[in-house]
Amino acid sequence: MLTNENPFSALFLLLINLTSFAQKSTYPILSIPDSLKQNANAVLRLDQMDIVIASQRSMNIKIQRVVSVLNEKGLRDINAYNHYDKTTSVKNIEAVVYDALGNEIKKIKRKDFKDQSAVGGSTLFSDSRVLYLDYTPISYPFTVAFTCEVETSNTAFIPKWYFVGGYNVSIEKCLLNVTFPKGLGFKKKEFRFDDFNIKKTADTETNLSYLATNIVAQKQEDLSPSPSDLFPKVMMGLENFHLEGVDGNATTWEAFGKWYGDKILSGTTVLTEETKTKIKALVGDEKDPVKKAKIIYDYMQKKSRYVNIAIGIGGWKPMLANDVDRLGYGDCKALSNYTKALLQVVDVPSYNTILYGDRYKEDIQTDFVSMQGNHMILAIPNKDSYIWLECTSQDDPFGYQGTFTDDRNVLVVKPEGGEIVRTKIYDDKGNIQDGKGVYTIDQTGNFSGVLKIASQGSVYASKSRVETMPPNEKEEHYKDYWDNINNLKLGKITFTNDKENIRFTEDVQLSAANYGTLSGNKMMFVVDAFNQYTGSVKRIRNRKNPFQIQRGYLDTDEIEINLPEGFSIEFLPSNYELKGKFGEYKTEIIKKDNSKLTYKRSMLLNKGKYSNKEYDEYRLFMEQISRNDNAKIILTKN
């Protein structure tokens, strides 16, 4: 085919078009270094926060966040949202979406962001709202550039800055810039900078800046501590701050507690004379403060229920006790404060206590006086210690601390000021599960048994919830618990919840067909039917992170085994004992006669934080337990 077109002209036009395309494209995926794509679901191309604290009552926060999402799992790293309420306004908010080549495909204005209440679930009402981006991608990868500006009068809460937000996200460039006046007592605390490429670019009387570049994605490893305990972050605060119309001061915990008690909690424990009369009659002539507190706690649990109420002073000021008494509901602050008001009526002192509530233990940072915590409980002084009351639960025994509030530093707010105290520590040997039972194997290998399991300590929390499960969930729970028994059938199950001694007992009848395997004139079955460790610790080559056992425990079992008639014992597993830094394990089989055995097992696991180099040793420890728990007895037909 003949043409008059000049090939050099065509090439020139193509180069112009490509150059024009390159100039228009923004954040193309191809420009991300391969090292940042490895193990990453998303790459933070830019993560920048600029904080300007103009005065004790004025703070401006600007956010720029550019995230390249590589796959569906990376959607959670977009984080394009911001909260607002009557003291915090969103000045502007928008997002731009780019395709893999960096071409703009969508611009999202404020009106296109979803606007809803910031709290859900059991929330009754809230004046806190959130604007968030709800974007469904057409394809992967793509990039979102998010910008937002917020103004607030609340300077009590300066955002924490996380250089690494979690696992499987890498960071190309991360910037934090903070400007503040000299007289407000600005302070900071840095965590875990050593192993990351973070530079402090300014640290003066009025400025603080950090720059982090090319931080590779971190892989999640089993039993790793929380990301907040692994990755770098900065906490910031002011000694002189403002919260919802109230100026505050936080130079010491004592001073902070005094301010919180006098300015925030003051006047919230008023009750009607009618309620006071009712409470005094309820307690009667009882003189013992602890016994009086038990009566009051039981009354509060039966009368009220928990709802989440995020309203008023940043969620820090409780509802009035009168309102809780009248309405019968409240959040953690309201119910704790209401219980305190009831106790005051009968002259039992108690103190509001601020902490981080979570199954993963997190401390109030004792060397950094500032607004911290997300939960409130009540402390009743008892000689040289405290009785802790979880007032959001309608089921917890008096003075019981489950895994949501145990073993962590908390702030007790006393009239004279704040005090840092550690909540109850459940010793490993105090987290007890004690099993006693009997099972019978018949001549065809069928299994039937009864087992009584008594649980105490932190184990009580997880076991006692089974009582209130629907029947189908209850059955699923036990089938999962005894996943080592095929063809499991559950019989009668009864529970005894001894709240006085904080001890929960399960009495379970169970059976299973073909538990024993028949082959010719032989029968074989696993001796440990009721408490067999069937899990596994994942092999991780070149593990980087330390690992953590949050809570230890002690399991003890004593089981009688009735063997089938017409069989004799050919092989019996040997007694076994294992001791090490992670705990102790021991099994013993006692032959009473040719048809009856007693099987004893104890396992103590020690809580603790261990180095990455100890992980393989722990894996071997648990493998040895698993192997021995699976030891089998062999019978021969006579």
XYZ file of C-alpha atoms in Angstrom:
638
model
C 0.000 0.000 0.000
C 1.415 3.395 -1.070
C 1.145 6.475 1.147
C 2.400 10.035 0.984
C 2.653 10.278 4.817
C 6.106 11.104 6.106
C 7.149 8.382 8.646
C 9.330 10.864 10.503
C 6.350 13.234 10.930
C 4.243 10.394 12.327
C 6.962 9.467 14.795
C 7.291 13.132 15.819
C 3.534 13.403 16.436
C 3.582 10.179 18.459
C 6.385 11.505 20.671
C 4.445 14.758 21.225
C 1.345 12.795 22.243
C 3.322 10.559 24.589
C 5.000 13.601 26.159
C 1.643 15.287 26.598
C 0.235 12.105 28.164
C 3.179 11.841 30.557
C 2.700 15.440 31.675
C -0.982 14.868 32.413
C -0.607 11.598 34.300
C -0.213 11.706 38.074
C 1.125 8.983 40.366
C 1.428 6.198 37.754
C 1.783 2.753 39.311
C 4.860 2.059 37.189
C 6.787 4.762 39.068
C 6.521 2.841 42.374
C 9.822 1.103 43.174
C 9.578 -2.701 43.164
C 10.825 -2.813 46.767
C 7.698 -0.929 47.910
C 5.345 -3.279 46.041
C 6.701 -6.365 47.750
C 4.274 -7.697 50.416
C 2.120 -4.573 49.886
C -1.632 -4.349 49.341
C -1.302 -0.570 49.102
C 1.446 2.035 48.766
C 1.243 5.413 50.481
C 2.701 7.706 47.850
C 2.259 10.686 50.148
C 1.003 10.826 53.736
C 1.190 14.371 55.076
C -0.354 16.132 58.030
C 0.134 19.829 58.794
C -1.049 20.900 62.250
C -1.197 24.583 63.197
C -2.059 25.279 66.838
C -2.850 28.987 66.792
C -3.850 29.238 70.462
C -5.128 27.216 73.410
C -8.571 27.269 71.745
C -7.742 26.955 68.053
C -6.181 24.157 65.964
C -6.129 23.653 62.184
C -5.292 20.277 60.643
C -4.613 19.708 56.939
C -4.322 16.196 55.524
C -2.924 15.063 52.175
C -3.030 11.332 51.589
C -2.247 9.678 48.266
C -2.767 5.913 48.278
C -2.128 3.510 45.406
C -4.370 0.502 46.005
C -2.829 -2.620 44.475
C -5.582 -5.117 45.294
C -8.883 -5.479 47.115
C -7.224 -5.905 50.514
C -5.628 -2.488 50.089
C -9.025 -0.713 50.143
C -8.846 -0.470 53.942
C -5.717 1.701 53.640
C -7.455 4.530 51.747
C -8.686 6.101 55.026
C -10.414 8.997 53.274
C -12.633 10.281 56.088
C -12.888 12.876 58.832
C -15.009 13.470 61.913
C -16.828 16.620 62.867
C -19.179 17.888 65.576
C -20.321 21.184 67.056
C -16.727 22.187 67.943
C -14.928 20.652 64.946
C -15.702 21.742 61.392
C -14.516 20.266 58.096
C -13.465 23.311 56.038
C -12.975 21.326 52.852
C -12.706 17.713 51.787
C -12.230 16.096 48.377
C -10.682 13.154 46.586
C -9.384 12.473 43.090
C -9.184 8.950 41.668
C -6.509 7.995 39.120
C -6.136 4.861 37.024
C -3.031 2.664 36.892
C -1.385 4.966 34.351
C -2.014 8.010 36.519
C -4.868 9.466 34.476
C -7.651 11.199 36.393
C -10.887 9.189 36.199
C -13.046 10.791 38.879
C -13.149 13.874 41.116
C -15.194 13.539 44.303
C -16.419 16.719 45.993
C -17.735 17.156 49.533
C -21.356 16.627 48.474
C -20.380 13.174 47.149
C -18.894 12.013 50.469
C -21.154 9.936 52.728
C -22.247 11.820 55.860
C -23.436 9.783 58.836
C -23.288 9.386 62.612
C -19.761 8.572 63.744
C -20.884 5.835 66.111
C -23.100 2.861 65.470
C -24.037 -0.458 66.966
C -25.764 0.131 70.291
C -25.511 3.920 69.985
C -28.601 5.788 71.113
C -27.680 9.245 69.921
C -24.588 11.225 69.028
C -23.571 14.703 67.913
C -20.381 13.313 66.375
C -20.525 12.688 62.617
C -18.166 11.465 59.944
C -17.670 12.299 56.268
C -16.181 9.369 54.385
C -15.375 8.303 50.850
C -17.418 5.346 49.634
C -15.757 4.407 46.346
C -16.076 1.132 44.450
C -13.191 0.674 42.005
C -13.696 -0.515 38.442
C -10.321 -2.258 38.378
C -7.020 -2.563 40.219
C -4.575 -0.975 40.715
C -5.774 2.606 41.137
C -4.810 5.664 43.193
C -6.800 7.976 45.474
C -5.533 11.449 46.349
C -7.428 12.674 49.424
C -7.245 16.165 50.926
C -9.031 17.547 53.950
C -8.865 20.563 56.262
C -10.360 20.634 59.760
C -10.654 23.396 62.355
C -11.416 22.779 66.019
C -11.430 24.573 69.346
C -10.514 21.309 71.094
C -6.751 21.267 71.545
C -6.865 18.491 74.159
C -6.593 15.815 71.473
C -3.674 16.347 69.093
C -3.755 13.379 66.703
C -1.168 10.663 67.171
C 0.988 10.283 64.086
C 1.622 6.764 62.796
C 4.402 6.544 60.229
C 3.312 2.979 59.486
C -0.429 2.474 59.823
C -0.436 -1.311 59.748
C 0.684 -4.413 57.945
C 1.089 -4.855 54.163
C 1.249 -1.144 53.350
C 4.471 0.572 52.251
C 5.309 4.277 52.490
C 6.953 6.274 49.725
C 6.874 9.623 51.527
C 5.501 10.590 54.930
C 5.534 14.115 56.404
C 4.402 15.590 59.711
C 4.616 19.339 60.371
C 3.420 20.909 63.619
C 3.433 24.637 64.482
C 2.523 25.885 67.964
C 2.906 28.935 70.265
C 5.610 28.956 72.913
C 3.423 29.299 75.992
C 1.161 26.250 75.748
C 3.683 23.629 76.887
C 3.803 21.544 73.711
C 5.309 18.090 74.287
C 5.930 14.920 72.328
C 6.889 11.306 72.820
C 8.551 9.225 70.109
C 8.201 5.448 69.821
C 10.374 2.924 67.946
C 12.237 5.124 65.454
C 15.458 3.086 65.364
C 14.637 0.538 62.665
C 12.899 2.933 60.267
C 14.051 5.658 57.903
C 12.678 8.643 59.824
C 14.366 12.044 59.970
C 13.468 14.863 62.330
C 13.710 17.938 60.093
C 12.712 20.543 62.724
C 12.487 20.608 66.504
C 12.299 24.159 67.867
C 10.297 26.123 70.412
C 7.494 26.552 67.867
C 7.975 23.828 65.212
C 8.239 20.060 64.930
C 8.682 18.199 61.637
C 9.457 14.649 60.527
C 10.163 13.079 57.149
C 10.044 9.355 56.437
C 10.768 7.816 53.052
C 10.765 4.390 51.416
C 9.484 2.265 54.293
C 8.802 -1.216 52.956
C 5.603 -3.101 53.772
C 5.675 -5.134 56.961
C 4.347 -8.698 56.839
C 2.021 -9.834 59.593
C 3.442 -12.731 61.600
C 1.481 -14.968 63.961
C 1.499 -13.946 67.632
C 3.005 -10.540 66.818
C 2.206 -7.694 69.220
C -0.277 -5.062 68.069
C 0.997 -2.743 65.292
C 0.777 0.096 67.833
C 3.431 -1.736 69.868
C 5.650 -2.535 66.871
C 5.749 0.424 64.509
C 6.965 4.023 64.941
C 4.593 6.720 66.145
C 4.586 10.130 67.832
C 2.273 11.208 70.663
C 1.752 14.943 71.110
C 0.038 17.055 73.709
C -0.273 20.443 75.380
C 0.117 21.248 79.045
C -2.496 23.992 78.571
C -5.373 22.779 76.408
C -9.055 23.372 75.743
C -11.971 20.942 75.645
C -15.533 21.958 74.729
C -15.560 25.294 76.495
C -13.342 24.207 79.372
C -9.661 25.184 79.653
C -7.488 22.451 81.124
C -4.029 21.874 82.505
C -1.980 18.663 82.387
C 1.448 19.068 83.916
C 1.121 16.095 86.265
C -1.343 13.230 86.534
C -2.372 14.568 89.913
C -3.191 17.965 88.387
C -4.936 16.407 85.395
C -7.103 14.232 87.638
C -7.943 17.224 89.799
C -8.998 19.244 86.731
C -11.058 16.370 85.340
C -12.829 15.810 88.640
C -13.490 19.502 89.347
C -14.336 20.753 85.858
C -15.844 17.769 84.027
C -17.261 15.358 86.622
C -18.446 17.954 89.127
C -22.217 18.077 89.550
C -22.932 14.861 87.634
C -23.770 12.582 90.603
C -26.984 14.271 91.833
C -29.909 11.894 92.561
C -33.492 12.507 93.643
C -34.496 12.119 97.281
C -36.837 9.329 96.216
C -33.945 7.323 94.737
C -31.763 7.979 97.780
C -34.503 6.670 100.083
C -34.909 3.541 97.939
C -31.154 2.822 97.985
C -30.847 3.294 101.737
C -33.745 0.897 102.282
C -32.156 -1.610 99.906
C -28.866 -1.629 101.834
C -30.641 -1.632 105.207
C -28.467 -2.109 108.303
C -25.444 -3.477 106.400
C -22.243 -1.816 107.664
C -19.530 -3.538 105.634
C -18.548 -1.242 102.696
C -17.797 -4.155 100.338
C -21.108 -5.875 101.062
C -22.925 -2.574 100.562
C -21.112 -2.132 97.243
C -22.204 -5.631 96.135
C -25.850 -4.783 96.793
C -25.541 -1.522 94.835
C -23.704 -3.180 91.908
C -26.381 -5.856 91.636
C -29.091 -3.154 91.674
C -27.337 -1.151 88.944
C -26.873 -4.231 86.727
C -30.556 -5.157 86.940
C -31.837 -1.604 86.457
C -29.680 -0.306 83.604
C -28.316 -1.323 80.228
C -25.364 -0.185 78.161
C -25.686 2.095 75.148
C -22.966 4.081 73.424
C -23.522 7.826 73.838
C -20.904 10.020 72.183
C -22.214 13.466 73.027
C -21.016 16.443 75.026
C -17.416 17.017 75.969
C -15.683 14.828 73.409
C -17.361 11.802 74.928
C -15.626 12.545 78.241
C -18.448 14.093 80.270
C -20.915 11.494 81.583
C -24.684 11.803 81.472
C -26.159 13.082 84.718
C -26.781 10.309 87.247
C -30.383 11.501 87.536
C -30.914 10.922 83.822
C -29.424 7.417 83.952
C -31.635 6.623 86.936
C -34.726 7.887 85.097
C -33.975 6.397 81.642
C -32.227 3.164 82.639
C -29.365 3.345 80.170
C -25.938 4.901 79.692
C -22.465 4.410 78.253
C -19.366 3.382 80.207
C -18.902 6.859 81.710
C -22.583 7.290 82.526
C -23.002 3.876 84.163
C -19.751 4.164 86.135
C -20.731 7.628 87.313
C -24.266 6.472 88.159
C -22.900 3.598 90.240
C -20.623 6.079 91.984
C -23.634 8.267 92.790
C -25.549 5.293 94.241
C -22.539 4.312 96.380
C -22.257 7.869 97.712
C -25.783 7.548 99.107
C -24.614 4.748 101.426
C -21.210 6.336 102.183
C -19.060 4.005 100.054
C -16.296 5.983 98.289
C -15.468 5.167 94.664
C -13.446 6.763 91.869
C -13.943 7.151 88.114
C -11.118 5.331 86.333
C -9.925 6.037 82.778
C -8.186 3.368 80.688
C -7.793 1.756 77.288
C -10.350 -1.034 77.108
C -9.487 -3.849 74.722
C -8.608 -7.563 74.754
C -5.129 -6.486 73.694
C -3.613 -4.845 76.756
C -2.674 -1.198 76.286
C -1.345 1.071 79.016
C -1.963 4.709 79.758
C 1.459 6.197 78.953
C 2.458 7.112 82.483
C 5.330 9.424 81.500
C 3.200 11.478 79.089
C 0.466 13.410 80.879
C -2.328 13.997 78.364
C -5.869 13.030 77.367
C -5.682 9.268 76.936
C -8.013 6.277 77.175
C -11.260 5.082 75.561
C -13.160 3.479 78.456
C -14.212 4.069 82.063
C -14.675 1.724 85.009
C -15.098 2.332 88.744
C -12.534 1.803 91.516
C -13.605 1.118 95.105
C -10.784 1.477 97.648
C -10.304 -1.698 99.670
C -7.448 -1.512 102.191
C -4.247 -1.140 100.132
C -5.829 -1.990 96.782
C -8.972 -1.467 94.724
C -12.043 -3.444 93.762
C -12.712 -2.783 90.065
C -16.275 -2.606 88.730
C -17.110 -3.008 85.037
C -20.404 -1.118 84.992
C -21.339 -1.768 81.343
C -21.956 -5.486 81.958
C -25.225 -6.885 83.238
C -23.581 -10.280 83.840
C -20.081 -9.774 85.290
C -19.577 -10.858 88.921
C -18.853 -8.116 91.444
C -15.181 -7.144 91.279
C -14.390 -9.296 88.246
C -12.091 -7.907 85.607
C -12.176 -9.806 82.356
C -9.756 -9.571 79.482
C -11.071 -6.121 78.446
C -9.584 -4.207 81.407
C -7.103 -6.494 83.212
C -3.362 -5.971 83.789
C -2.773 -2.416 82.502
C -1.935 1.065 83.781
C -5.047 3.198 84.372
C -5.824 6.650 85.748
C -7.865 6.710 88.976
C -9.530 10.115 89.444
C -9.627 10.956 93.149
C -10.880 14.196 94.737
C -7.285 15.178 95.492
C -6.089 14.359 91.949
C -5.185 11.599 89.518
C -3.236 8.443 90.369
C -1.765 5.867 87.991
C -2.583 2.321 89.162
C -2.292 -1.132 87.589
C -5.488 -3.148 87.335
C -5.802 -6.748 88.481
C -3.164 -9.120 87.156
C -4.385 -12.662 86.673
C -1.459 -14.938 87.395
C -0.902 -17.660 84.803
C -1.657 -20.309 87.409
C -4.828 -18.433 88.362
C -6.285 -18.732 84.847
C -7.469 -22.265 85.524
C -9.433 -24.766 83.524
C -9.896 -27.972 85.500
C -11.465 -30.972 83.789
C -12.732 -34.087 85.527
C -14.632 -36.822 83.729
C -14.995 -40.320 82.475
C -15.425 -41.924 79.090
C -16.160 -45.440 77.869
C -15.170 -47.161 74.636
C -17.395 -50.074 73.639
C -16.467 -53.127 71.566
C -17.280 -51.404 68.269
C -15.204 -48.317 69.060
C -18.108 -46.072 70.006
C -17.428 -43.390 72.608
C -19.603 -42.013 75.416
C -18.559 -39.738 78.240
C -19.311 -37.061 80.780
C -17.069 -34.130 81.639
C -17.133 -31.376 84.250
C -15.017 -28.321 83.325
C -14.480 -25.644 86.001
C -12.966 -22.331 84.828
C -11.564 -19.421 86.840
C -9.502 -16.261 86.330
C -9.429 -14.696 82.863
C -10.702 -18.013 81.428
C -14.008 -17.365 83.211
C -14.794 -14.512 80.805
C -14.655 -16.648 77.667
C -16.358 -19.689 79.205
C -19.292 -17.995 80.969
C -20.546 -16.425 77.722
C -21.422 -19.923 76.448
C -24.367 -20.020 78.861
C -26.212 -17.233 77.018
C -25.545 -18.511 73.482
C -28.469 -19.624 71.297
C -28.694 -23.446 70.996
C -27.190 -23.576 67.493
C -24.210 -21.410 68.503
C -23.752 -23.488 71.646
C -23.561 -26.680 69.586
C -21.169 -25.041 67.133
C -18.977 -23.905 70.034
C -18.598 -27.420 71.470
C -18.091 -29.061 68.090
C -15.320 -26.574 67.420
C -13.882 -27.095 70.920
C -13.829 -30.876 70.400
C -12.835 -30.832 66.744
C -10.646 -33.864 67.474
C -13.767 -36.039 67.944
C -15.452 -37.019 64.690
C -19.202 -37.747 64.684
C -19.632 -35.835 67.949
C -23.112 -35.809 69.481
C -23.916 -33.591 72.433
C -26.191 -34.774 75.210
C -27.382 -32.875 78.262
C -25.400 -29.708 79.087
C -25.794 -27.866 82.394
C -24.011 -24.782 83.688
C -23.218 -23.503 87.169
C -22.216 -19.859 87.327
C -20.801 -19.260 90.816
C -20.442 -15.468 90.765
C -19.471 -15.316 94.427
C -16.294 -17.327 93.810
C -16.084 -16.349 90.097
C -16.087 -19.932 88.910
C -17.956 -21.255 85.880
C -18.689 -24.970 85.538
C -19.831 -26.872 82.455
C -21.311 -30.371 82.830
C -21.433 -31.974 79.404
C -22.600 -35.387 78.193
C -21.272 -36.406 74.795
C -20.908 -39.396 72.512
C -19.393 -40.302 69.157
C -19.552 -43.274 66.809
C -16.315 -44.945 65.720
C -13.964 -43.021 68.007
C -11.868 -46.176 68.169
C -10.546 -47.452 64.832
C -10.907 -51.203 64.281
C -8.505 -53.101 62.042
C -8.631 -56.876 62.181
C -8.395 -57.797 65.850
C -6.880 -54.421 66.814
C -8.497 -51.229 68.120
C -6.681 -47.903 68.290
C -7.791 -44.535 69.714
C -6.315 -41.298 71.105
C -6.141 -41.393 74.908
C -6.649 -37.609 75.328
C -10.218 -37.165 74.120
C -11.333 -34.121 76.126
C -8.502 -31.568 76.018
C -6.324 -32.313 73.046
C -4.240 -29.490 71.566
C -4.986 -29.752 67.858
C -3.639 -26.365 66.766
C -0.303 -25.638 65.191
C 2.208 -22.819 65.361
C 2.979 -21.651 61.855
C 6.532 -22.078 60.609
C 7.937 -18.636 59.721
C 11.327 -18.463 58.046
C 13.487 -15.496 59.026
C 10.912 -14.129 61.434
C 11.379 -10.388 62.046
C 8.927 -9.502 64.799
C 9.001 -10.475 68.464
C 6.038 -12.543 69.595
C 3.750 -12.282 72.564
C 1.648 -14.560 74.720
C -0.841 -12.081 76.209
C -2.248 -14.355 78.894
C -0.992 -17.616 80.309
C -3.127 -20.400 81.733
C -3.115 -23.682 83.625
C -5.109 -26.657 82.343
C -5.487 -29.719 84.558
C -7.380 -32.869 83.636
C -8.107 -36.169 85.334
C -10.105 -38.630 83.245
C -11.176 -42.207 83.921
C -11.195 -44.446 80.845
C -13.276 -47.611 80.638
C -11.924 -50.012 78.020
C -14.154 -52.397 76.038
C -14.763 -55.899 77.272
C -12.913 -58.679 75.483
C -9.842 -56.520 74.711
C -6.441 -56.370 76.337
C -3.860 -53.580 76.224
C -1.148 -54.131 73.633
C 0.441 -50.682 73.753
C 0.124 -47.829 76.253
C 1.775 -44.402 75.659
C 4.576 -43.563 78.067
C 4.286 -40.868 80.695
C 5.664 -37.586 79.377
C 7.082 -34.391 80.884
C 8.258 -31.167 79.234
C 9.657 -28.041 80.914
C 10.944 -24.799 79.440
C 10.721 -21.024 79.426
C 7.271 -21.158 77.809
C 5.746 -23.417 80.425
C 5.376 -26.954 81.719
C 3.499 -29.971 80.405
C 2.980 -33.389 81.933
C 0.892 -36.472 81.188
C 0.511 -39.675 83.172
C -1.455 -42.858 82.514
C -2.239 -45.073 85.501
C -3.394 -48.621 84.798
C -5.909 -49.614 87.468
C -6.749 -52.991 85.948
C -7.113 -54.532 82.489
C -10.272 -52.539 81.747
C -9.746 -49.211 83.532
C -7.198 -46.390 83.178
C -6.749 -42.958 84.722
C -5.340 -40.273 82.432
C -3.833 -37.128 84.006
C -2.692 -34.072 82.094
C -1.460 -30.634 83.136
C -0.295 -27.782 80.960
C 1.013 -24.414 82.140
C 1.625 -21.733 79.517
C 3.588 -18.656 80.598
C 2.589 -15.211 79.367
C 5.382 -12.975 78.138
C 7.084 -11.101 75.331
C 9.714 -13.090 73.486
C 12.260 -12.271 70.791
C 11.939 -13.377 67.168
C 14.864 -15.745 67.740
C 12.844 -17.678 70.355
C 9.904 -18.319 68.029
C 11.183 -21.621 66.615
C 11.811 -22.848 70.145
C 8.201 -22.012 71.037
C 6.931 -23.721 67.887
C 8.857 -26.866 68.812
C 7.483 -26.686 72.383
C 3.889 -26.613 71.108
C 4.566 -29.314 68.485
C 5.813 -31.660 71.181
C 2.619 -31.047 73.178
C 0.457 -31.627 70.112
C 2.296 -34.838 69.262
C 1.949 -36.220 72.776
C -1.716 -35.169 73.049
C -2.286 -37.297 69.957
C -0.682 -40.410 71.521
C -2.752 -43.545 70.891
C -3.490 -46.678 72.839
C -3.623 -50.008 70.977
C -5.900 -52.811 72.151
C -5.968 -56.431 70.995
C -9.133 -58.509 70.889
C -8.831 -61.523 73.149
